[in-house]
Coordinates of C-alpha atoms and ligand atoms in Angstrom, one line a residue:
M4 CA 175.6 68.6 99.5
S5 CA 176.5 65.3 97.8
A6 CA 177.7 62.4 100.0
H7 CA 180.9 62.2 98.0
G8 CA 181.9 65.8 97.5
A9 CA 185.0 67.5 98.8
I10 CA 185.1 69.8 101.8
V11 CA 185.2 73.4 100.5
L12 CA 186.3 76.3 102.7
V13 CA 184.7 79.7 102.0
G14 CA 184.8 83.0 103.9
F15 CA 185.9 86.6 103.7
M16 CA 189.5 87.6 103.0
G17 CA 191.6 87.3 106.2
A18 CA 189.5 84.4 107.6
G19 CA 192.5 82.1 107.4
K20 CA 191.1 79.6 104.9
T21 CA 194.5 78.8 103.4
T22 CA 196.0 78.1 106.8
A23 CA 193.0 76.1 107.9
A24 CA 193.1 74.0 104.7
Q25 CA 196.8 73.2 105.2
R26 CA 196.3 72.2 108.8
V27 CA 193.4 69.9 108.1
G28 CA 195.3 68.5 105.2
A29 CA 198.4 67.8 107.3
E30 CA 196.4 66.4 110.3
R31 CA 194.0 64.2 108.4
G32 CA 196.3 63.3 105.4
L33 CA 194.1 65.0 102.8
R34 CA 194.8 66.6 99.4
V35 CA 194.6 70.4 99.6
T36 CA 193.8 72.7 96.7
D37 CA 194.1 76.4 97.1
V38 CA 192.2 78.0 94.3
D39 CA 194.1 81.3 94.5
R40 CA 197.4 79.5 93.9
V41 CA 195.9 77.7 90.9
I42 CA 194.6 81.0 89.5
E43 CA 198.1 82.6 90.0
S44 CA 199.8 79.8 88.2
R45 CA 197.3 79.9 85.3
G46 CA 197.4 83.7 85.1
G47 CA 201.2 83.8 85.3
A48 CA 201.0 86.5 88.0
T49 CA 200.0 87.1 91.6
I50 CA 196.3 87.9 92.3
A51 CA 197.3 91.5 93.0
E52 CA 199.0 91.7 89.6
I53 CA 196.1 90.2 87.8
F54 CA 193.7 92.6 89.4
A55 CA 196.0 95.6 88.5
R56 CA 196.6 94.3 85.0
D57 CA 193.2 93.1 83.9
G58 CA 190.7 94.7 86.4
E59 CA 188.3 93.0 88.8
P60 CA 185.7 91.8 86.2
A61 CA 188.4 89.9 84.2
F62 CA 189.7 88.4 87.5
R63 CA 186.3 87.3 88.5
A64 CA 185.7 85.6 85.1
L65 CA 189.0 83.7 85.4
E66 CA 188.2 82.8 89.0
E67 CA 184.8 81.5 88.0
E68 CA 186.3 79.3 85.3
V69 CA 189.0 77.9 87.5
V70 CA 186.7 77.3 90.6
C71 CA 184.0 75.5 88.5
E72 CA 186.6 73.3 86.8
L73 CA 188.2 72.4 90.2
L74 CA 184.9 71.8 91.9
A75 CA 183.7 69.5 89.1
G76 CA 186.7 67.2 89.7
A77 CA 186.9 67.5 93.5
R78 CA 185.9 64.5 95.6
Q79 CA 185.7 63.3 99.2
G80 CA 189.2 63.3 100.7
E81 CA 190.1 66.7 99.3
I82 CA 190.0 70.1 100.9
V83 CA 189.5 73.0 98.5
S84 CA 190.0 76.6 99.7
L85 CA 188.2 79.3 97.7
G86 CA 189.0 83.0 97.4
G87 CA 186.8 85.4 99.4
G88 CA 184.8 86.6 96.4
A89 CA 184.2 83.3 94.6
V90 CA 180.7 82.9 96.1
T91 CA 179.6 86.1 94.3
S92 CA 179.3 83.9 91.2
E93 CA 176.0 82.1 90.7
R94 CA 177.7 79.3 88.8
V95 CA 180.1 78.8 91.7
R96 CA 177.3 78.7 94.2
A97 CA 175.5 76.1 92.1
A98 CA 178.7 74.0 91.9
L99 CA 179.1 74.2 95.7
A100 CA 175.8 72.4 96.1
E101 CA 177.7 69.1 95.3
H102 CA 180.2 69.6 98.2
L103 CA 180.4 70.1 101.9
V104 CA 180.8 73.8 102.4
V105 CA 182.4 75.2 105.5
W106 CA 182.2 78.9 106.1
L107 CA 185.0 80.4 108.3
D108 CA 183.2 83.4 109.7
V109 CA 185.6 86.2 110.5
D110 CA 185.0 89.3 112.5
P111 CA 185.4 92.2 110.0
A112 CA 187.7 94.1 112.4
L113 CA 190.0 91.1 112.7
A114 CA 189.8 90.5 108.9
W115 CA 190.8 94.1 108.3
R116 CA 193.8 93.9 110.6
R117 CA 195.0 90.7 108.9
A118 CA 194.3 91.9 105.3
A119 CA 195.6 95.5 105.7
D120 CA 199.1 94.1 106.1
S121 CA 198.9 92.1 102.9
D122 CA 199.0 93.0 99.2
R123 CA 195.4 92.0 98.8
P124 CA 193.9 94.3 96.1
L125 CA 190.6 94.8 98.0
S126 CA 192.0 95.7 101.3
R127 CA 193.1 99.3 100.7
D128 CA 190.1 101.2 102.0
R129 CA 188.5 100.3 105.4
A130 CA 184.9 101.5 104.6
S131 CA 184.6 99.6 101.4
F132 CA 186.2 96.6 103.0
H133 CA 183.5 96.6 105.7
A134 CA 180.8 97.2 103.1
R135 CA 182.0 94.3 101.0
H136 CA 182.1 92.1 104.1
A137 CA 178.4 93.0 104.9
E138 CA 177.4 92.3 101.3
R139 CA 178.9 88.9 101.2
L140 CA 177.7 87.6 104.6
P141 CA 174.3 86.4 103.2
L142 CA 176.1 84.6 100.3
Y143 CA 178.3 82.7 102.7
A144 CA 175.4 81.9 104.9
R145 CA 173.4 80.6 101.9
V146 CA 176.0 78.1 100.7
A147 CA 177.3 76.9 104.1
D148 CA 176.7 73.4 105.4
A149 CA 178.8 74.3 108.4
V150 CA 180.0 77.5 110.1
A151 CA 183.0 77.9 112.3
P152 CA 184.5 81.0 113.8
A153 CA 187.8 82.1 112.2
H154 CA 189.4 81.7 115.6
A155 CA 193.0 80.8 116.4
R156 CA 191.7 78.2 118.9
V157 CA 189.8 76.1 116.4
S158 CA 191.1 72.5 116.2
F159 CA 190.7 72.0 112.5
G160 CA 191.1 68.3 112.7
R161 CA 188.1 67.9 115.0
L162 CA 186.1 70.4 113.0
H163 CA 186.8 68.3 109.9
D164 CA 185.6 65.1 111.6
A165 CA 182.3 66.8 112.6
V166 CA 181.9 68.1 109.1
E167 CA 182.5 64.6 107.7
Q168 CA 179.6 63.3 110.0
L169 CA 177.2 65.5 108.0
R170 CA 177.5 63.0 105.2
H171 CA 175.5 60.5 107.3
A172 CA 173.1 63.1 108.7
P173 CA 169.5 63.7 107.6
V174 CA 169.2 66.0 104.6
A175 CA 169.6 69.7 105.2
T176 CA 171.4 69.2 108.6
R177 CA 173.9 71.9 109.3
L178 CA 176.8 72.2 111.7
L179 CA 177.9 75.0 113.9
W180 CA 181.3 74.8 115.5
A181 CA 181.2 76.2 119.0
V182 CA 184.5 77.5 120.4
S183 CA 185.0 79.1 123.8
G184 CA 187.9 79.7 126.2
S185 CA 187.9 76.1 127.4
A186 CA 186.0 74.0 124.9
E187 CA 185.1 73.2 121.4
Y188 CA 182.1 71.2 120.3
P189 CA 179.8 70.4 117.4
V190 CA 176.2 71.7 117.2
W191 CA 174.2 69.8 114.6
I192 CA 170.8 71.3 113.6
G193 CA 168.5 69.2 111.4
R194 CA 165.1 67.6 111.2
G195 CA 165.3 63.9 111.9
L196 CA 168.6 64.0 113.9
L197 CA 167.0 62.4 116.9
G198 CA 167.7 58.7 116.7
S199 CA 169.6 59.2 113.4
G200 CA 172.7 57.6 114.9
L201 CA 174.8 60.8 114.5
W202 CA 176.5 61.4 117.9
P203 CA 179.5 63.4 119.1
L204 CA 181.0 60.7 121.2
P205 CA 182.2 57.2 120.5
R206 CA 179.6 54.5 121.4
S207 CA 181.8 52.0 123.0
P208 CA 182.8 51.4 125.8
A209 CA 180.8 54.5 126.9
R210 CA 177.3 54.0 128.3
R211 CA 174.7 56.7 127.7
F212 CA 172.8 57.9 130.8
C213 CA 169.9 60.0 129.9
V214 CA 168.1 62.6 132.1
T215 CA 164.8 63.7 130.7
D216 CA 161.5 64.9 132.1
E217 CA 158.1 63.1 132.3
H218 CA 156.6 64.9 129.3
V219 CA 159.6 64.5 127.0
A220 CA 160.0 60.9 128.1
A221 CA 156.4 60.1 127.0
L222 CA 156.8 61.8 123.7
W223 CA 160.3 61.5 122.5
L224 CA 162.2 58.8 124.4
D225 CA 161.4 56.1 122.0
A226 CA 162.7 58.2 119.1
A227 CA 165.9 59.1 120.9
G228 CA 167.9 56.1 119.9
E229 CA 170.1 53.9 122.0
L230 CA 170.2 55.0 125.6
D231 CA 171.5 52.6 128.4
E232 CA 169.9 54.2 131.4
V233 CA 167.1 56.7 131.8
I234 CA 166.3 58.9 134.8
V235 CA 163.0 60.8 134.6
I236 CA 162.4 64.0 136.5
A237 CA 159.2 65.8 137.1
A238 CA 158.6 68.5 134.5
G239 CA 159.0 72.2 135.5
E240 CA 161.3 74.7 137.1
S241 CA 160.8 73.2 140.6
S242 CA 163.0 70.3 139.5
K243 CA 166.0 72.6 139.1
S244 CA 166.9 72.1 142.7
I245 CA 169.8 70.8 144.7
E246 CA 167.6 68.0 146.1
E247 CA 166.8 66.8 142.5
A248 CA 170.5 67.1 141.6
Q249 CA 171.3 64.9 144.6
R250 CA 168.7 62.3 143.5
I251 CA 170.3 62.2 140.1
W252 CA 173.9 62.0 141.4
R253 CA 172.8 59.1 143.6
E254 CA 170.9 57.3 140.8
L255 CA 174.0 57.6 138.6
A256 CA 176.2 56.2 141.3
Q257 CA 173.8 53.3 142.0
R258 CA 173.5 52.5 138.3
G259 CA 177.3 52.4 138.1
M260 CA 178.1 55.4 135.9
T261 CA 181.9 56.0 135.5
R262 CA 183.8 58.8 133.9
A263 CA 184.1 56.7 130.7
D264 CA 180.3 57.2 130.3
H265 CA 178.3 60.3 129.5
L266 CA 175.1 62.0 130.3
V267 CA 172.4 62.9 127.7
A268 CA 170.2 65.9 128.6
L269 CA 167.0 65.2 126.6
G270 CA 164.5 68.0 127.2
G271 CA 164.1 71.7 127.7
G272 CA 166.2 74.2 129.6
V273 CA 165.3 72.7 133.0
V274 CA 166.6 69.3 132.0
G275 CA 169.6 70.9 130.2
D276 CA 170.6 73.1 133.2
L277 CA 170.0 70.3 135.8
A278 CA 171.6 67.4 133.9
G279 CA 174.5 69.7 132.8
F280 CA 175.1 70.6 136.5
C281 CA 175.0 67.0 137.5
A282 CA 177.5 66.2 134.7
A283 CA 179.7 69.0 135.8
T284 CA 179.9 67.7 139.3
Y285 CA 179.4 63.9 139.2
Q286 CA 182.8 62.4 139.8
R287 CA 184.2 66.0 139.2
G288 CA 182.9 66.0 135.7
V289 CA 181.6 63.7 133.0
P290 CA 180.7 64.6 129.4
V291 CA 177.2 65.8 128.6
V292 CA 175.4 65.8 125.3
Q293 CA 172.6 68.3 125.1
V294 CA 169.5 67.3 123.1
P295 CA 167.2 70.3 123.4
T296 CA 163.5 69.8 122.8
T297 CA 162.0 73.2 123.5
L298 CA 162.4 76.4 121.5
V299 CA 164.0 78.1 124.6
A300 CA 166.6 75.3 124.7
Q301 CA 167.1 75.1 120.9
V302 CA 167.7 78.9 120.5
D303 CA 169.5 79.5 123.7
S304 CA 170.0 77.4 126.8
A305 CA 171.6 74.3 125.2
Y306 CA 174.7 76.3 124.2
G307 CA 177.4 78.1 126.1
G308 CA 178.0 75.8 129.1
K309 CA 176.1 77.5 131.8
T310 CA 174.5 74.9 134.1
G311 CA 172.9 75.1 137.5
V312 CA 170.0 74.9 139.9
D313 CA 167.9 77.5 141.7
L314 CA 167.8 78.4 145.4
P315 CA 164.7 79.8 147.1
E316 CA 166.8 83.0 147.4
G317 CA 167.5 83.3 143.7
K318 CA 167.4 81.7 140.3
N319 CA 170.5 79.8 139.0
Y320 CA 172.3 80.6 142.2
V321 CA 174.4 77.4 142.3
G322 CA 176.0 76.2 139.1
A323 CA 179.1 75.6 137.1
Y324 CA 180.3 76.2 133.6
H325 CA 180.3 72.8 131.8
H326 CA 180.3 72.8 128.0
P327 CA 178.6 70.0 126.2
A328 CA 180.5 67.5 124.3
G329 CA 178.1 68.2 121.5
V330 CA 174.5 69.4 120.9
L331 CA 171.9 67.7 118.7
V332 CA 169.1 70.0 117.7
D333 CA 166.1 68.3 116.0
P334 CA 163.5 71.0 115.3
A335 CA 161.0 68.2 114.6
T336 CA 160.7 67.8 118.4
L337 CA 159.0 71.2 118.6
Q338 CA 155.9 69.8 116.9
T339 CA 154.6 68.5 120.2
L340 CA 155.5 71.6 122.2
P341 CA 152.5 73.2 123.8
A342 CA 151.7 76.7 122.5
Q343 CA 152.6 78.3 125.8
E344 CA 156.1 76.9 125.6
S345 CA 156.5 78.0 122.0
S346 CA 155.6 81.5 123.1
A347 CA 158.1 81.3 125.9
G348 CA 160.8 80.4 123.4
Y349 CA 159.7 83.2 121.2
A350 CA 160.7 85.7 123.9
E351 CA 164.3 84.3 123.7
V352 CA 164.1 84.6 119.9
I353 CA 163.2 88.3 120.1
K354 CA 165.9 88.9 122.6
T355 CA 168.5 87.2 120.4
A356 CA 167.3 89.1 117.3
I357 CA 167.7 92.4 119.1
I358 CA 171.2 91.5 120.1
A359 CA 172.1 90.2 116.6
G360 CA 170.4 92.9 114.5
G361 CA 170.9 92.4 110.8
T362 CA 168.9 89.8 108.8
L363 CA 167.7 87.9 111.9
W364 CA 166.1 91.1 113.4
E365 CA 164.6 91.9 110.0
R366 CA 162.9 88.5 109.9
I367 CA 161.6 88.7 113.4
V368 CA 160.4 92.3 113.3
A369 CA 158.5 91.4 110.1
D370 CA 156.9 88.6 112.2
Q371 CA 158.1 85.8 109.8
P372 CA 157.8 82.2 111.0
I373 CA 160.3 80.7 113.4
D374 CA 161.8 78.1 111.2
D375 CA 165.0 76.0 111.3
G376 CA 166.9 78.9 109.8
V377 CA 165.9 81.2 112.8
I378 CA 167.0 78.5 115.2
F379 CA 170.3 78.2 113.4
D380 CA 170.9 82.0 113.4
C381 CA 170.0 82.3 117.1
A382 CA 172.3 79.5 118.0
W383 CA 175.1 81.1 116.0
C384 CA 174.5 84.5 117.5
K385 CA 174.8 83.1 121.0
L386 CA 177.9 81.0 120.2
S387 CA 179.7 83.9 118.5
I388 CA 179.3 85.9 121.7
V389 CA 180.3 83.1 124.0
A390 CA 183.4 82.6 121.7
T391 CA 184.6 86.0 122.8
D392 CA 183.7 85.8 126.5
E393 CA 183.1 82.4 128.0
R394 CA 182.7 83.4 131.6
D395 CA 180.4 86.4 131.5
E396 CA 183.2 88.9 132.2
G397 CA 182.2 91.2 129.4
R398 CA 180.4 90.9 126.1
R399 CA 178.5 87.7 127.1
Q400 CA 176.5 89.8 129.5
V401 CA 174.5 91.2 126.6
L402 CA 172.8 87.8 126.5
N403 CA 171.2 88.7 129.7
L404 CA 169.1 91.4 127.9
G405 CA 165.8 91.4 129.7
H406 CA 167.0 88.9 132.4
T407 CA 167.7 91.2 135.3
V408 CA 164.0 92.2 135.6
G409 CA 162.9 88.8 134.2
H410 CA 164.7 86.9 136.9
A411 CA 163.4 89.3 139.6
L412 CA 159.8 88.8 138.3
E413 CA 160.3 85.0 138.5
T414 CA 161.7 85.3 142.1
V415 CA 159.0 87.6 143.5
T416 CA 156.3 85.4 141.9
E417 CA 158.0 82.3 143.3
Y418 CA 158.5 80.7 139.9
R419 CA 154.8 80.0 139.7
R420 CA 153.2 82.7 137.8
Y421 CA 155.5 83.2 134.8
S422 CA 157.5 80.8 132.7
H423 CA 161.1 81.8 132.2
G424 CA 160.3 83.0 128.6
E425 CA 157.3 85.0 129.8
A426 CA 159.4 86.7 132.4
V427 CA 162.1 87.4 129.8
G428 CA 159.6 89.0 127.5
L429 CA 158.5 91.3 130.3
G430 CA 162.1 92.0 131.2
L431 CA 162.8 92.9 127.6
L432 CA 160.1 95.6 127.7
A433 CA 161.6 97.0 130.9
A434 CA 165.0 97.0 129.4
L435 CA 163.7 98.9 126.3
S436 CA 162.1 101.5 128.6
L437 CA 165.3 101.9 130.5
S438 CA 167.1 102.3 127.1
G439 CA 164.8 105.1 126.2
R440 CA 163.6 103.1 123.2
G441 CA 159.9 103.6 123.5
D442 CA 159.4 103.0 119.8
L443 CA 161.1 99.7 119.9
R444 CA 159.3 98.8 123.1
A445 CA 156.0 99.4 121.4
R446 CA 156.9 97.1 118.4
V447 CA 158.3 94.4 120.7
A448 CA 155.1 94.5 122.8
E449 CA 153.1 94.0 119.7
L450 CA 155.1 91.0 118.7
L451 CA 155.1 89.5 122.2
S452 CA 151.3 89.9 122.4
A453 CA 150.8 88.4 118.9
H454 CA 152.7 85.3 120.2
G455 CA 150.6 84.9 123.3
L456 CA 153.0 86.5 125.7
P457 CA 152.1 89.0 128.5
T458 CA 153.1 92.6 128.1
R459 CA 152.1 93.7 131.6
A460 CA 153.0 92.2 135.0
D461 CA 149.5 93.0 136.4
G462 CA 149.3 93.0 140.1
V463 CA 153.0 92.5 140.8
D464 CA 154.5 94.9 143.3
P465 CA 157.1 97.0 141.4
A466 CA 159.0 97.7 144.7
A467 CA 159.4 94.0 145.3
V468 CA 160.7 93.5 141.7
A469 CA 163.1 96.4 142.2
A470 CA 164.4 94.9 145.4
A471 CA 164.8 91.5 143.8
T472 CA 167.0 93.0 141.0
Q473 CA 169.5 93.9 143.7
R474 CA 170.2 90.1 144.1
D475 CA 171.1 89.8 140.5
K476 CA 174.2 87.7 140.1
K477 CA 175.7 90.3 137.7
R478 CA 175.9 92.8 140.6
L479 CA 179.5 93.0 141.8
G480 CA 179.1 95.2 144.9
G481 CA 177.8 98.5 143.5
A482 CA 174.7 99.2 141.4
V483 CA 173.1 96.4 139.3
P484 CA 174.4 96.6 135.7
F485 CA 171.7 96.6 133.1
V486 CA 171.9 95.5 129.4
L487 CA 170.7 98.4 127.4
V488 CA 169.7 98.7 123.7
D489 CA 170.8 101.6 121.5
A490 CA 169.4 99.8 118.4
P491 CA 168.9 96.3 117.1
G492 CA 172.5 95.0 116.7
A493 CA 173.8 97.6 119.1
V494 CA 173.4 96.3 122.6
R495 CA 175.7 97.2 125.5
H496 CA 176.2 95.7 128.9
G497 CA 177.1 97.3 132.2
G498 CA 174.6 100.2 131.7
E499 CA 173.9 102.4 134.7
V500 CA 170.4 103.0 135.7
A501 CA 169.3 105.5 138.3
P502 CA 166.8 104.2 141.0
H503 CA 164.1 106.5 139.8
Q504 CA 164.5 105.3 136.2
L505 CA 164.1 101.7 137.4
R506 CA 161.1 102.6 139.5
S507 CA 159.4 104.3 136.5
A508 CA 160.1 101.4 134.1
L509 CA 158.7 98.9 136.6
A510 CA 155.7 101.1 137.3
E511 CA 155.0 101.1 133.6
L512 CA 155.4 97.3 133.4
C513 CA 153.3 96.5 136.5
A514 CA 150.6 99.1 135.9
Ligands
NAD6 N1 171.8 77.6 130.6 C1 171.4 78.7 130.0 O1 172.2 79.4 129.3 C2 170.0 79.1 130.0 C3 169.5 80.0 129.1 C4 168.1 80.3 129.0 C5 167.3 79.6 129.9 N2 167.8 78.7 130.8 C6 166.9 78.0 131.7 O2 166.0 77.2 130.9 C7 164.9 76.9 131.7 C8 163.6 77.1 130.9 O3 163.7 76.2 129.8 P1 162.4 75.7 129.0 O4 161.6 76.9 128.7 O5 162.9 74.8 127.9 O6 161.5 75.0 130.1 P2 161.3 73.4 130.5 O7 162.5 72.7 130.4 O8 160.6 73.5 131.8 O9 160.3 72.9 129.4 C9 159.0 73.5 129.3 C10 157.9 72.5 129.2 O10 157.9 71.9 128.0 C11 157.9 70.4 128.1 N3 158.6 69.9 126.9 C12 159.9 70.0 126.6 N4 160.1 69.5 125.3 C13 158.9 69.2 124.8 C14 158.4 68.7 123.6 N5 159.3 68.6 122.6 N6 157.1 68.5 123.4 C15 156.2 68.7 124.4 N7 156.6 69.2 125.6 C16 157.9 69.5 125.8 C17 158.6 70.2 129.4 O11 158.2 68.9 129.9 C18 158.1 71.3 130.2 O12 156.8 71.0 130.7 C19 164.9 77.9 132.9 O13 165.3 77.2 134.0 C20 166.0 78.8 132.5 O14 166.7 79.3 133.7 C21 169.1 78.4 130.8

């Protein structure tokens, strides 16, 4: 990406690139170039006619020429929208390196519905349409500086402004655009973001109130940039309490926080959930910026707007949905993370990879290192699911894979014996047993073990765990619904599990 390049939209046919480019152009007063229109005017025919007349190879050659010529002259202040197949050219991909590339990621079923009604030459047969979509995904992912869902709710003007901020971000920073039923926000992921000055909210007149824990304060507070007030909590799950929330509310009030100000959650999932909850409730809601510093938080908890505290009766029993105004993920902060906490995060990575399937699962099952790309893909997987179901009423429940038993284990061991990640790893194994996927369970157990995570809940009473699952928040009266795995990438929620199946899976786990 060059600091002076244009913004270039890429994505599969039916993603809505033309409409998005026109909207951004109109909202932000930018010049818009639609490459397909230029090709049609050069070819003296519509794209469909050129395809029919000259064949796909000739069309691709013409497209490559036109795209490379247009990209060579495109500058900041211009939006260029490319055809869906342009990224298949190596020359085009090389030319894109000079620009800010935004991938509009469209669900193939939606793309098919949109494209099937058009005269697009490649939308005649559903199976080859889906195959083409799957082939191109890695190409879009490779060139993209930013990814946004091809969603009707996206505010393209705001997305544009967040993309523009990438020009001033540390090298290799990428942006995810989070969209859900009630909010949209930027998620920047890049080494060196902490203290880089990039921020989702205006500096003035807002004051930044930071909540962090004692460990993170000692290690990363100085690097975190300008913060006006800092409240430090004790590290660990026991701080996720209503008493600690009250202490923070009162500190905020005593230090004069108003609704013009915002809260910064600098730390792991405990800080994120607690500070997010305080932000949701203080003066009925102030903005929060999540700055996650653990692997758990960077791959999972910082996104999606769930905030809350624990009760002795159950984990996360009191809370609110409160989406962040933005998330800043600096993977460099993980360098000080104790090994045990990296392992805990690894459990969430495996969970997400099983849900996502595809290339993320392939990397994880091959035990490749957890790099910035894995963090990015995990975040995108979670955000894509939240985009379709903000309030856990359907698809979002798959994100609780391993959590029903995991939370029950945490509760019966009074949050002392297992970290959340360790409990989730054990819960995953139980979920795979309940899914009848012994083969997958065995491989996941190997991976968990290789990353220092327990694969048995030795000495824990299975009957107590079974009883604790009955208090799972997902239970709406009847039986507790489980998230079950048919295969990596094919995970379903609301699965019914007979009591004897649960007993046997827990007996295996606690043996
Ligand atoms: N809201 C959600 O969607 C969601 C999702 C998953 C988990 N969670 C919650 O997240 C919590 C667990 O989060 P966690 O695993 O991040 O735990 P945590 O916040 O307790 O952090 C773990 C430990 O790492 C330390 N730490 C944090 N960053 C560090 C760094 N960069 N270097 C050195 N030490 C560092 C912390 O001080 C703490 O001691 C649980 O309460 C869980 O319920 C929430």
